Amino acid sequence: MRKDIHPPYGPVVFRDKAAGFAFLTRSTTTSAKTVEWEDGRTYPVIDVEVSSASHPFYTGTARVMDTAGRVERFERRFGKR
C-alpha cells in the first residue's frame, strides 16, 4: 500500500445512548469526545442513534407485514389478467 494516503485506523468506542450499549472496535472515524473503557484506557467515542441493541430487527420486536392480504385486495380490485 502507498504511504500517507489512508486515514489513521485505530480503536474507537461506539455508544448507543438509547440502549445503554457500547462496544470497542477499530475504525477510521474519530471524535473529540473520549471515554474511559473497561480496560482503563481512554478512547474516542462516537454516539450512534441505532445499534444492534436497540434496532427492532435485532431485538425481536419487529412487526411482520401482511403482504398476502394486500395482493388479494389488489387482485380483487383490478382483477387477474
PDB file of N, CA and C in Angstrom:
ATOM      1  N   MET A   1       0.834  -1.185   0.000  1.00  0.00           N
ATOM      2  CA  MET A   1       0.000   0.000   0.000  1.00  0.00           C
ATOM      3  C   MET A   1       0.879   1.250   0.000  1.00  0.00           C
ATOM      4  N   ARG A   2       0.383   2.292  -0.616  1.00  0.00           N
ATOM      5  CA  ARG A   2       1.108   3.561  -0.624  1.00  0.00           C
ATOM      6  C   ARG A   2       1.002   4.228   0.737  1.00  0.00           C
ATOM      7  N   LYS A   3       2.052   4.875   1.129  1.00  0.00           N
ATOM      8  CA  LYS A   3       2.069   5.543   2.431  1.00  0.00           C
ATOM      9  C   LYS A   3       1.398   6.914   2.345  1.00  0.00           C
ATOM     10  N   ASP A   4       0.859   7.359   3.476  1.00  0.00           N
ATOM     11  CA  ASP A   4       0.316   8.703   3.663  1.00  0.00           C
ATOM     12  C   ASP A   4      -0.913   9.025   2.805  1.00  0.00           C
ATOM     13  N   ILE A   5      -1.659   8.024   2.333  1.00  0.00           N
ATOM     14  CA  ILE A   5      -2.902   8.322   1.618  1.00  0.00           C
ATOM     15  C   ILE A   5      -4.122   7.787   2.354  1.00  0.00           C
ATOM     16  N   HIS A   6      -3.903   6.954   3.369  1.00  0.00           N
ATOM     17  CA  HIS A   6      -5.016   6.364   4.105  1.00  0.00           C
ATOM     18  C   HIS A   6      -5.184   7.059   5.454  1.00  0.00           C
ATOM     19  N   PRO A   7      -6.419   7.201   5.922  1.00  0.00           N
ATOM     20  CA  PRO A   7      -6.629   7.798   7.246  1.00  0.00           C
ATOM     21  C   PRO A   7      -6.148   6.847   8.341  1.00  0.00           C
ATOM     22  N   PRO A   8      -5.835   7.384   9.505  1.00  0.00           N
ATOM     23  CA  PRO A   8      -5.385   6.510  10.601  1.00  0.00           C
ATOM     24  C   PRO A   8      -6.496   5.561  11.029  1.00  0.00           C
ATOM     25  N   TYR A   9      -6.130   4.324  11.330  1.00  0.00           N
ATOM     26  CA  TYR A   9      -7.073   3.258  11.693  1.00  0.00           C
ATOM     27  C   TYR A   9      -6.759   2.846  13.121  1.00  0.00           C
ATOM     28  N   GLY A  10      -7.706   3.086  14.037  1.00  0.00           N
ATOM     29  CA  GLY A  10      -7.427   2.783  15.431  1.00  0.00           C
ATOM     30  C   GLY A  10      -8.674   2.444  16.207  1.00  0.00           C
ATOM     31  N   PRO A  11      -8.514   2.149  17.498  1.00  0.00           N
ATOM     32  CA  PRO A  11      -9.657   1.770  18.337  1.00  0.00           C
ATOM     33  C   PRO A  11     -10.593   2.947  18.587  1.00  0.00           C
ATOM     34  N   VAL A  12     -11.903   2.664  18.529  1.00  0.00           N
ATOM     35  CA  VAL A  12     -12.950   3.658  18.766  1.00  0.00           C
ATOM     36  C   VAL A  12     -14.096   2.965  19.492  1.00  0.00           C
ATOM     37  N   VAL A  13     -14.731   3.664  20.414  1.00  0.00           N
ATOM     38  CA  VAL A  13     -15.903   3.146  21.116  1.00  0.00           C
ATOM     39  C   VAL A  13     -17.142   3.719  20.442  1.00  0.00           C
ATOM     40  N   PHE A  14     -18.062   2.839  20.033  1.00  0.00           N
ATOM     41  CA  PHE A  14     -19.364   3.261  19.524  1.00  0.00           C
ATOM     42  C   PHE A  14     -20.367   3.038  20.643  1.00  0.00           C
ATOM     43  N   ARG A  15     -21.129   4.108  20.959  1.00  0.00           N
ATOM     44  CA  ARG A  15     -22.043   4.058  22.100  1.00  0.00           C
ATOM     45  C   ARG A  15     -23.467   4.378  21.653  1.00  0.00           C
ATOM     46  N   ASP A  16     -24.398   3.490  21.987  1.00  0.00           N
ATOM     47  CA  ASP A  16     -25.825   3.690  21.739  1.00  0.00           C
ATOM     48  C   ASP A  16     -26.437   4.164  23.044  1.00  0.00           C
ATOM     49  N   LYS A  17     -26.701   5.457  23.138  1.00  0.00           N
ATOM     50  CA  LYS A  17     -27.203   6.016  24.387  1.00  0.00           C
ATOM     51  C   LYS A  17     -28.624   5.554  24.710  1.00  0.00           C
ATOM     52  N   ALA A  18     -29.428   5.279  23.678  1.00  0.00           N
ATOM     53  CA  ALA A  18     -30.806   4.862  23.908  1.00  0.00           C
ATOM     54  C   ALA A  18     -30.865   3.511  24.609  1.00  0.00           C
ATOM     55  N   ALA A  19     -29.951   2.609  24.265  1.00  0.00           N
ATOM     56  CA  ALA A  19     -29.956   1.265  24.846  1.00  0.00           C
ATOM     57  C   ALA A  19     -28.936   1.103  25.962  1.00  0.00           C
ATOM     58  N   GLY A  20     -28.080   2.099  26.148  1.00  0.00           N
ATOM     59  CA  GLY A  20     -27.042   1.974  27.168  1.00  0.00           C
ATOM     60  C   GLY A  20     -26.025   0.902  26.803  1.00  0.00           C
ATOM     61  N   PHE A  21     -25.713   0.799  25.521  1.00  0.00           N
ATOM     62  CA  PHE A  21     -24.842  -0.247  24.995  1.00  0.00           C
ATOM     63  C   PHE A  21     -23.645   0.393  24.311  1.00  0.00           C
ATOM     64  N   ALA A  22     -22.462  -0.144  24.537  1.00  0.00           N
ATOM     65  CA  ALA A  22     -21.258   0.377  23.896  1.00  0.00           C
ATOM     66  C   ALA A  22     -20.356  -0.790  23.523  1.00  0.00           C
ATOM     67  N   PHE A  23     -19.607  -0.619  22.442  1.00  0.00           N
ATOM     68  CA  PHE A  23     -18.650  -1.645  22.057  1.00  0.00           C
ATOM     69  C   PHE A  23     -17.407  -0.984  21.487  1.00  0.00           C
ATOM     70  N   LEU A  24     -16.293  -1.650  21.695  1.00  0.00           N
ATOM     71  CA  LEU A  24     -14.993  -1.175  21.247  1.00  0.00           C
ATOM     72  C   LEU A  24     -14.627  -1.904  19.970  1.00  0.00           C
ATOM     73  N   THR A  25     -14.271  -1.148  18.947  1.00  0.00           N
ATOM     74  CA  THR A  25     -13.862  -1.725  17.678  1.00  0.00           C
ATOM     75  C   THR A  25     -12.803  -0.827  17.063  1.00  0.00           C
ATOM     76  N   ARG A  26     -12.375  -1.151  15.857  1.00  0.00           N
ATOM     77  CA  ARG A  26     -11.404  -0.313  15.156  1.00  0.00           C
ATOM     78  C   ARG A  26     -12.100   0.367  13.999  1.00  0.00           C
ATOM     79  N   SER A  27     -11.728   1.628  13.742  1.00  0.00           N
ATOM     80  CA  SER A  27     -12.359   2.401  12.688  1.00  0.00           C
ATOM     81  C   SER A  27     -11.443   3.535  12.263  1.00  0.00           C
ATOM     82  N   THR A  28     -11.749   4.121  11.104  1.00  0.00           N
ATOM     83  CA  THR A  28     -11.005   5.298  10.657  1.00  0.00           C
ATOM     84  C   THR A  28     -11.661   6.580  11.145  1.00  0.00           C
ATOM     85  N   THR A  29     -12.879   6.502  11.634  1.00  0.00           N
ATOM     86  CA  THR A  29     -13.558   7.685  12.152  1.00  0.00           C
ATOM     87  C   THR A  29     -13.013   8.015  13.541  1.00  0.00           C
ATOM     88  N   THR A  30     -13.105   9.269  13.904  1.00  0.00           N
ATOM     89  CA  THR A  30     -12.597   9.697  15.197  1.00  0.00           C
ATOM     90  C   THR A  30     -13.514  10.771  15.772  1.00  0.00           C
ATOM     91  N   SER A  31     -13.266  11.150  16.998  1.00  0.00           N
ATOM     92  CA  SER A  31     -14.105  12.131  17.672  1.00  0.00           C
ATOM     93  C   SER A  31     -13.264  12.894  18.689  1.00  0.00           C
ATOM     94  N   ALA A  32     -13.725  14.093  19.006  1.00  0.00           N
ATOM     95  CA  ALA A  32     -13.050  14.884  20.034  1.00  0.00           C
ATOM     96  C   ALA A  32     -13.450  14.407  21.428  1.00  0.00           C
ATOM     97  N   LYS A  33     -14.643  13.777  21.531  1.00  0.00           N
ATOM     98  CA  LYS A  33     -15.100  13.250  22.823  1.00  0.00           C
ATOM     99  C   LYS A  33     -14.376  11.942  23.116  1.00  0.00           C
ATOM    100  N   THR A  34     -14.075  11.720  24.387  1.00  0.00           N
ATOM    101  CA  THR A  34     -13.409  10.484  24.799  1.00  0.00           C
ATOM    102  C   THR A  34     -14.160   9.846  25.953  1.00  0.00           C
ATOM    103  N   VAL A  35     -13.889   8.570  26.158  1.00  0.00           N
ATOM    104  CA  VAL A  35     -14.492   7.829  27.260  1.00  0.00           C
ATOM    105  C   VAL A  35     -13.452   6.847  27.786  1.00  0.00           C
ATOM    106  N   GLU A  36     -13.507   6.602  29.097  1.00  0.00           N
ATOM    107  CA  GLU A  36     -12.611   5.613  29.679  1.00  0.00           C
ATOM    108  C   GLU A  36     -13.278   4.252  29.566  1.00  0.00           C
ATOM    109  N   TRP A  37     -12.597   3.299  28.937  1.00  0.00           N
ATOM    110  CA  TRP A  37     -13.151   1.974  28.687  1.00  0.00           C
ATOM    111  C   TRP A  37     -12.850   1.055  29.867  1.00  0.00           C
ATOM    112  N   GLU A  38     -13.372  -0.158  29.839  1.00  0.00           N
ATOM    113  CA  GLU A  38     -13.239  -1.118  30.932  1.00  0.00           C
ATOM    114  C   GLU A  38     -11.794  -1.479  31.243  1.00  0.00           C
ATOM    115  N   ASP A  39     -10.919  -1.373  30.248  1.00  0.00           N
ATOM    116  CA  ASP A  39      -9.516  -1.718  30.462  1.00  0.00           C
ATOM    117  C   ASP A  39      -8.710  -0.571  31.067  1.00  0.00           C
ATOM    118  N   GLY A  40      -9.373   0.566  31.352  1.00  0.00           N
ATOM    119  CA  GLY A  40      -8.706   1.705  31.978  1.00  0.00           C
ATOM    120  C   GLY A  40      -8.104   2.689  30.996  1.00  0.00           C
ATOM    121  N   ARG A  41      -8.126   2.380  29.716  1.00  0.00           N
ATOM    122  CA  ARG A  41      -7.581   3.279  28.693  1.00  0.00           C
ATOM    123  C   ARG A  41      -8.668   4.207  28.185  1.00  0.00           C
ATOM    124  N   THR A  42      -8.256   5.336  27.634  1.00  0.00           N
ATOM    125  CA  THR A  42      -9.191   6.332  27.101  1.00  0.00           C
ATOM    126  C   THR A  42      -9.230   6.211  25.582  1.00  0.00           C
ATOM    127  N   TYR A  43     -10.463   6.142  25.037  1.00  0.00           N
ATOM    128  CA  TYR A  43     -10.658   6.001  23.594  1.00  0.00           C
ATOM    129  C   TYR A  43     -11.624   7.074  23.101  1.00  0.00           C
ATOM    130  N   PRO A  44     -11.544   7.455  21.826  1.00  0.00           N
ATOM    131  CA  PRO A  44     -12.561   8.352  21.261  1.00  0.00           C
ATOM    132  C   PRO A  44     -13.905   7.629  21.234  1.00  0.00           C
ATOM    133  N   VAL A  45     -14.986   8.382  21.415  1.00  0.00           N
ATOM    134  CA  VAL A  45     -16.322   7.776  21.457  1.00  0.00           C
ATOM    135  C   VAL A  45     -17.202   8.424  20.390  1.00  0.00           C
ATOM    136  N   ILE A  46     -17.966   7.591  19.675  1.00  0.00           N
ATOM    137  CA  ILE A  46     -18.928   8.035  18.672  1.00  0.00           C
ATOM    138  C   ILE A  46     -20.312   7.632  19.174  1.00  0.00           C
ATOM    139  N   ASP A  47     -21.201   8.601  19.354  1.00  0.00           N
ATOM    140  CA  ASP A  47     -22.572   8.311  19.774  1.00  0.00           C
ATOM    141  C   ASP A  47     -23.428   8.022  18.548  1.00  0.00           C
ATOM    142  N   VAL A  48     -24.150   6.898  18.573  1.00  0.00           N
ATOM    143  CA  VAL A  48     -24.992   6.491  17.450  1.00  0.00           C
ATOM    144  C   VAL A  48     -26.444   6.434  17.901  1.00  0.00           C
ATOM    145  N   GLU A  49     -27.345   6.606  16.941  1.00  0.00           N
ATOM    146  CA  GLU A  49     -28.783   6.580  17.234  1.00  0.00           C
ATOM    147  C   GLU A  49     -29.304   5.153  17.373  1.00  0.00           C
ATOM    148  N   VAL A  50     -28.840   4.252  16.510  1.00  0.00           N
ATOM    149  CA  VAL A  50     -29.355   2.889  16.478  1.00  0.00           C
ATOM    150  C   VAL A  50     -28.185   1.917  16.402  1.00  0.00           C
ATOM    151  N   SER A  51     -28.260   0.864  17.190  1.00  0.00           N
ATOM    152  CA  SER A  51     -27.265  -0.202  17.131  1.00  0.00           C
ATOM    153  C   SER A  51     -27.997  -1.542  17.203  1.00  0.00           C
ATOM    154  N   SER A  52     -27.248  -2.614  17.241  1.00  0.00           N
ATOM    155  CA  SER A  52     -27.886  -3.926  17.321  1.00  0.00           C
ATOM    156  C   SER A  52     -28.644  -4.109  18.637  1.00  0.00           C
ATOM    157  N   ALA A  53     -28.344  -3.315  19.645  1.00  0.00           N
ATOM    158  CA  ALA A  53     -29.031  -3.422  20.926  1.00  0.00           C
ATOM    159  C   ALA A  53     -30.373  -2.703  20.932  1.00  0.00           C
ATOM    160  N   SER A  54     -30.594  -1.778  19.990  1.00  0.00           N
ATOM    161  CA  SER A  54     -31.850  -1.021  20.008  1.00  0.00           C
ATOM    162  C   SER A  54     -32.666  -1.152  18.726  1.00  0.00           C
ATOM    163  N   HIS A  55     -32.118  -1.740  17.672  1.00  0.00           N
ATOM    164  CA  HIS A  55     -32.857  -1.870  16.406  1.00  0.00           C
ATOM    165  C   HIS A  55     -33.902  -2.971  16.532  1.00  0.00           C
ATOM    166  N   PRO A  56     -35.155  -2.709  16.104  1.00  0.00           N
ATOM    167  CA  PRO A  56     -36.225  -3.705  16.255  1.00  0.00           C
ATOM    168  C   PRO A  56     -35.926  -5.045  15.587  1.00  0.00           C
ATOM    169  N   PHE A  57     -35.215  -5.059  14.482  1.00  0.00           N
ATOM    170  CA  PHE A  57     -34.920  -6.324  13.812  1.00  0.00           C
ATOM    171  C   PHE A  57     -34.059  -7.228  14.701  1.00  0.00           C
ATOM    172  N   TYR A  58     -33.066  -6.659  15.372  1.00  0.00           N
ATOM    173  CA  TYR A  58     -32.160  -7.448  16.192  1.00  0.00           C
ATOM    174  C   TYR A  58     -32.732  -7.757  17.568  1.00  0.00           C
ATOM    175  N   THR A  59     -33.627  -6.915  18.077  1.00  0.00           N
ATOM    176  CA  THR A  59     -34.188  -7.150  19.401  1.00  0.00           C
ATOM    177  C   THR A  59     -35.396  -8.066  19.372  1.00  0.00           C
ATOM    178  N   GLY A  60     -35.927  -8.356  18.188  1.00  0.00           N
ATOM    179  CA  GLY A  60     -37.067  -9.261  18.074  1.00  0.00           C
ATOM    180  C   GLY A  60     -38.409  -8.578  18.219  1.00  0.00           C
ATOM    181  N   THR A  61     -38.442  -7.248  18.177  1.00  0.00           N
ATOM    182  CA  THR A  61     -39.704  -6.529  18.321  1.00  0.00           C
ATOM    183  C   THR A  61     -40.217  -6.021  16.978  1.00  0.00           C
ATOM    184  N   ALA A  62     -39.632  -6.487  15.889  1.00  0.00           N
ATOM    185  CA  ALA A  62     -40.058  -6.049  14.559  1.00  0.00           C
ATOM    186  C   ALA A  62     -41.423  -6.641  14.242  1.00  0.00           C
ATOM    187  N   ARG A  63     -42.246  -5.889  13.520  1.00  0.00           N
ATOM    188  CA  ARG A  63     -43.566  -6.362  13.120  1.00  0.00           C
ATOM    189  C   ARG A  63     -43.498  -6.930  11.713  1.00  0.00           C
ATOM    190  N   VAL A  64     -44.207  -8.014  11.497  1.00  0.00           N
ATOM    191  CA  VAL A  64     -44.265  -8.631  10.177  1.00  0.00           C
ATOM    192  C   VAL A  64     -45.476  -8.065   9.450  1.00  0.00           C
ATOM    193  N   MET A  65     -45.279  -7.593   8.220  1.00  0.00           N
ATOM    194  CA  MET A  65     -46.379  -7.016   7.458  1.00  0.00           C
ATOM    195  C   MET A  65     -47.124  -8.110   6.707  1.00  0.00           C
ATOM    196  N   ASP A  66     -48.427  -7.971   6.589  1.00  0.00           N
ATOM    197  CA  ASP A  66     -49.260  -8.931   5.877  1.00  0.00           C
ATOM    198  C   ASP A  66     -49.286  -8.560   4.403  1.00  0.00           C
ATOM    199  N   THR A  67     -48.436  -9.210   3.614  1.00  0.00           N
ATOM    200  CA  THR A  67     -48.402  -8.900   2.190  1.00  0.00           C
ATOM    201  C   THR A  67     -49.437  -9.699   1.419  1.00  0.00           C
ATOM    202  N   ALA A  68     -49.847 -10.856   1.934  1.00  0.00           N
ATOM    203  CA  ALA A  68     -50.830 -11.685   1.216  1.00  0.00           C
ATOM    204  C   ALA A  68     -52.164 -10.954   1.111  1.00  0.00           C
ATOM    205  N   GLY A  69     -52.565 -10.295   2.141  1.00  0.00           N
ATOM    206  CA  GLY A  69     -53.827  -9.551   2.106  1.00  0.00           C
ATOM    207  C   GLY A  69     -53.787  -8.414   1.108  1.00  0.00           C
ATOM    208  N   ARG A  70     -52.669  -7.784   0.969  1.00  0.00           N
ATOM    209  CA  ARG A  70     -52.533  -6.684   0.013  1.00  0.00           C
ATOM    210  C   ARG A  70     -52.622  -7.186  -1.417  1.00  0.00           C
ATOM    211  N   VAL A  71     -51.992  -8.319  -1.694  1.00  0.00           N
ATOM    212  CA  VAL A  71     -52.029  -8.870  -3.051  1.00  0.00           C
ATOM    213  C   VAL A  71     -53.449  -9.287  -3.405  1.00  0.00           C
ATOM    214  N   GLU A  72     -54.124  -9.943  -2.495  1.00  0.00           N
ATOM    215  CA  GLU A  72     -55.511 -10.372  -2.746  1.00  0.00           C
ATOM    216  C   GLU A  72     -56.419  -9.166  -2.961  1.00  0.00           C
ATOM    217  N   ARG A  73     -56.249  -8.135  -2.201  1.00  0.00           N
ATOM    218  CA  ARG A  73     -57.065  -6.930  -2.364  1.00  0.00           C
ATOM    219  C   ARG A  73     -56.795  -6.279  -3.722  1.00  0.00           C
ATOM    220  N   PHE A  74     -55.541  -6.250  -4.155  1.00  0.00           N
ATOM    221  CA  PHE A  74     -55.196  -5.701  -5.458  1.00  0.00           C
ATOM    222  C   PHE A  74     -55.843  -6.524  -6.569  1.00  0.00           C
ATOM    223  N   GLU A  75     -55.781  -7.849  -6.453  1.00  0.00           N
ATOM    224  CA  GLU A  75     -56.368  -8.710  -7.480  1.00  0.00           C
ATOM    225  C   GLU A  75     -57.887  -8.566  -7.525  1.00  0.00           C
ATOM    226  N   ARG A  76     -58.536  -8.395  -6.385  1.00  0.00           N
ATOM    227  CA  ARG A  76     -59.995  -8.166  -6.384  1.00  0.00           C
ATOM    228  C   ARG A  76     -60.347  -6.842  -7.040  1.00  0.00           C
ATOM    229  N   ARG A  77     -59.543  -5.834  -6.758  1.00  0.00           N
ATOM    230  CA  ARG A  77     -59.837  -4.505  -7.294  1.00  0.00           C
ATOM    231  C   ARG A  77     -59.593  -4.420  -8.788  1.00  0.00           C
ATOM    232  N   PHE A  78     -58.477  -4.944  -9.242  1.00  0.00           N
ATOM    233  CA  PHE A  78     -58.115  -4.787 -10.652  1.00  0.00           C
ATOM    234  C   PHE A  78     -58.233  -6.084 -11.445  1.00  0.00           C
ATOM    235  N   GLY A  79     -58.505  -7.183 -10.804  1.00  0.00           N
ATOM    236  CA  GLY A  79     -58.702  -8.456 -11.480  1.00  0.00           C
ATOM    237  C   GLY A  79     -57.400  -9.057 -11.971  1.00  0.00           C
ATOM    238  N   LYS A  80     -57.422 -10.378 -12.109  1.00  0.00           N
ATOM    239  CA  LYS A  80     -56.247 -11.065 -12.648  1.00  0.00           C
ATOM    240  C   LYS A  80     -56.274 -10.943 -14.159  1.00  0.00           C
ATOM    241  N   ARG A  81     -55.156 -10.734 -14.756  1.00  0.00           N
ATOM    242  CA  ARG A  81     -55.092 -10.608 -16.201  1.00  0.00           C
ATOM    243  C   ARG A  81     -54.258 -11.674 -16.803  1.00  0.00           C
TER     244      ARG A  81
END
